[in-house]
Short mmCIF file of C-alpha atoms in Angstrom, two decimals:
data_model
loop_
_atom_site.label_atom_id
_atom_site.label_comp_id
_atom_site.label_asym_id
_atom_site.label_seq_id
_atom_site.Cartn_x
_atom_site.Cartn_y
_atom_site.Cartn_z
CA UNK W 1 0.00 0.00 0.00
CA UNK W 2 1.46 3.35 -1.03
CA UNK W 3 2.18 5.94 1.81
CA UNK W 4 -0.08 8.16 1.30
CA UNK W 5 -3.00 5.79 1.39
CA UNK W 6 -2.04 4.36 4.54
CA UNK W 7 -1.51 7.71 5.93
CA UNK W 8 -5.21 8.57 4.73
CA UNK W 9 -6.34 5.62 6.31
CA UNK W 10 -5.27 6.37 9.42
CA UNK W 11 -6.49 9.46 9.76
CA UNK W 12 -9.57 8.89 8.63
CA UNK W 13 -9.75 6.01 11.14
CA UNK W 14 -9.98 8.36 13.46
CA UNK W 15 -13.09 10.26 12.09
CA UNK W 16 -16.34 10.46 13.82
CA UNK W 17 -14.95 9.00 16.98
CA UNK W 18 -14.59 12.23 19.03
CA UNK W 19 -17.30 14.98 18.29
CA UNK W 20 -15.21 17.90 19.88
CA UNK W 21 -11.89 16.87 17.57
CA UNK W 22 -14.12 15.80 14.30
CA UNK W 23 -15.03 20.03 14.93
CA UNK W 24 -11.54 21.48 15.43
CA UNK W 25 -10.50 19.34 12.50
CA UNK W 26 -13.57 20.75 10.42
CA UNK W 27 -12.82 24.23 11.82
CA UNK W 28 -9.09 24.26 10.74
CA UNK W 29 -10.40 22.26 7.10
CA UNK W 30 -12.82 25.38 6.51
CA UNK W 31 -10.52 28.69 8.13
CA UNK W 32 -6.70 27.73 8.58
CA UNK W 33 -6.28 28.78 5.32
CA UNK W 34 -7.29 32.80 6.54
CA UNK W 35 -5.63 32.73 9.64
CA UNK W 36 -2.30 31.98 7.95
CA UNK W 37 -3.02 34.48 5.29
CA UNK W 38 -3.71 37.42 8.04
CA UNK W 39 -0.78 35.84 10.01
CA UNK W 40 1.60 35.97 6.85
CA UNK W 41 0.30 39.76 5.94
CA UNK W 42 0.68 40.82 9.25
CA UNK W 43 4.32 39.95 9.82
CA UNK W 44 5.17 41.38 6.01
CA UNK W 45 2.86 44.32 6.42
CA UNK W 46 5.96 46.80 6.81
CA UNK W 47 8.28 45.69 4.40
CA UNK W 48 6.44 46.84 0.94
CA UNK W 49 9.21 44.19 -1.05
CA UNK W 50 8.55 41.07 1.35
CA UNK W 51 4.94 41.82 0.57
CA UNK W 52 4.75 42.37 -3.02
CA UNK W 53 7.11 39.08 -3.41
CA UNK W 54 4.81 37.00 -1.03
CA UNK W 55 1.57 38.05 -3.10
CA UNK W 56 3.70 37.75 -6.36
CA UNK W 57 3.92 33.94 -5.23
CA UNK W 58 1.07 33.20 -3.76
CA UNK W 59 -1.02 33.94 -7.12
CA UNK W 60 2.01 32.15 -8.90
CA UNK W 61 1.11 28.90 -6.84
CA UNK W 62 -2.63 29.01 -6.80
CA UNK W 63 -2.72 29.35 -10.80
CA UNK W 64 0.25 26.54 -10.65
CA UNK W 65 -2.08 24.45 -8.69
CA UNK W 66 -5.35 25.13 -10.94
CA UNK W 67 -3.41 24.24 -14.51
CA UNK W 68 -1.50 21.39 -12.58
CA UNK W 69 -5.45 20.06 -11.23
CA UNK W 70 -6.40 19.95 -14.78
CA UNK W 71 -2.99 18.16 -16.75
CA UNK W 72 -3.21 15.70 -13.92
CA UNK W 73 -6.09 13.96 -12.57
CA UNK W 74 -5.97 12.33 -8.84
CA UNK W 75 -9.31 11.09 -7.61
CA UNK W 76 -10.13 11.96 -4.22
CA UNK W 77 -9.94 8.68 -1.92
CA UNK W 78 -13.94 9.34 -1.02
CA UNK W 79 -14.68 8.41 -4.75
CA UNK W 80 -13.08 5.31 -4.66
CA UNK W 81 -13.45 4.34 -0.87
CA UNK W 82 -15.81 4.09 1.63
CA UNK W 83 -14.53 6.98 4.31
CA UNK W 84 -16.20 8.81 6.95
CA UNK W 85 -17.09 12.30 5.80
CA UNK W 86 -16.82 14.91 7.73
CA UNK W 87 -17.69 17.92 5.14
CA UNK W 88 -18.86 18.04 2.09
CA UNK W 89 -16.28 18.04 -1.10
CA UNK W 90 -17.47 17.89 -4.86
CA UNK W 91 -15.44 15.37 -6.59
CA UNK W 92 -12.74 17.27 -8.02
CA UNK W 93 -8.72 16.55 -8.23
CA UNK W 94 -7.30 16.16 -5.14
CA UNK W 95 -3.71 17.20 -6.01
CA UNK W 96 -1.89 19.52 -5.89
CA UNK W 97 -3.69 20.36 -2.17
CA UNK W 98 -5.39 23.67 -2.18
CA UNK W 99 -4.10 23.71 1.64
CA UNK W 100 -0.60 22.87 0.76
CA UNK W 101 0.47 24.74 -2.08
#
């Protein structure tokens, strides 16, 4: 079995076991993503080339990510798999990650 499959397995062994952690998981699924961004502009907010540079990149990566999505198509493991869900996901490419690039 290939890494990452066993890796999703076992975290989504431990879904719907623990109501309070299935919602800080959710939470940080839905809204890590902003605090980060506020986090990042805050700490660059002074330095006008750090900022432009991180902004310069950031739309680099996320139109990276949306040609790479279409060239090269990964199921997500919830099409082929029975998994508990914990939110809702249309059935689009699953890499590159959204949350990781």
């Amino acid at each position: 079995m290939y890494v990452d499959k066993l890796v999703f397995n076992l975290l989504n062994s431990l879904a719907k076991k623990n109501i309070l952690a299935d919602m800080v998981w959710v939470f940080f699924a839905k809204y890590a993503i902003f605090f980060f961004g506020i986090a990042l502009m805050y700490y660059v907010r002074k330095d006008k080339k750090v900022f432009l540079k991180v902004f310069i990149a950031t739309v680099i990566t996320v139109v990276a990510a949306v040609i790479i999505k279409k060239l090269w198509f990964f199921p997500r493991p919830f099409e082929n798999e029975n998994v508990a869900m914990l939110i809702e996901h249309r059935p689009d490419a699953t890499f590159p990650s959204k949350h990781a690039a």
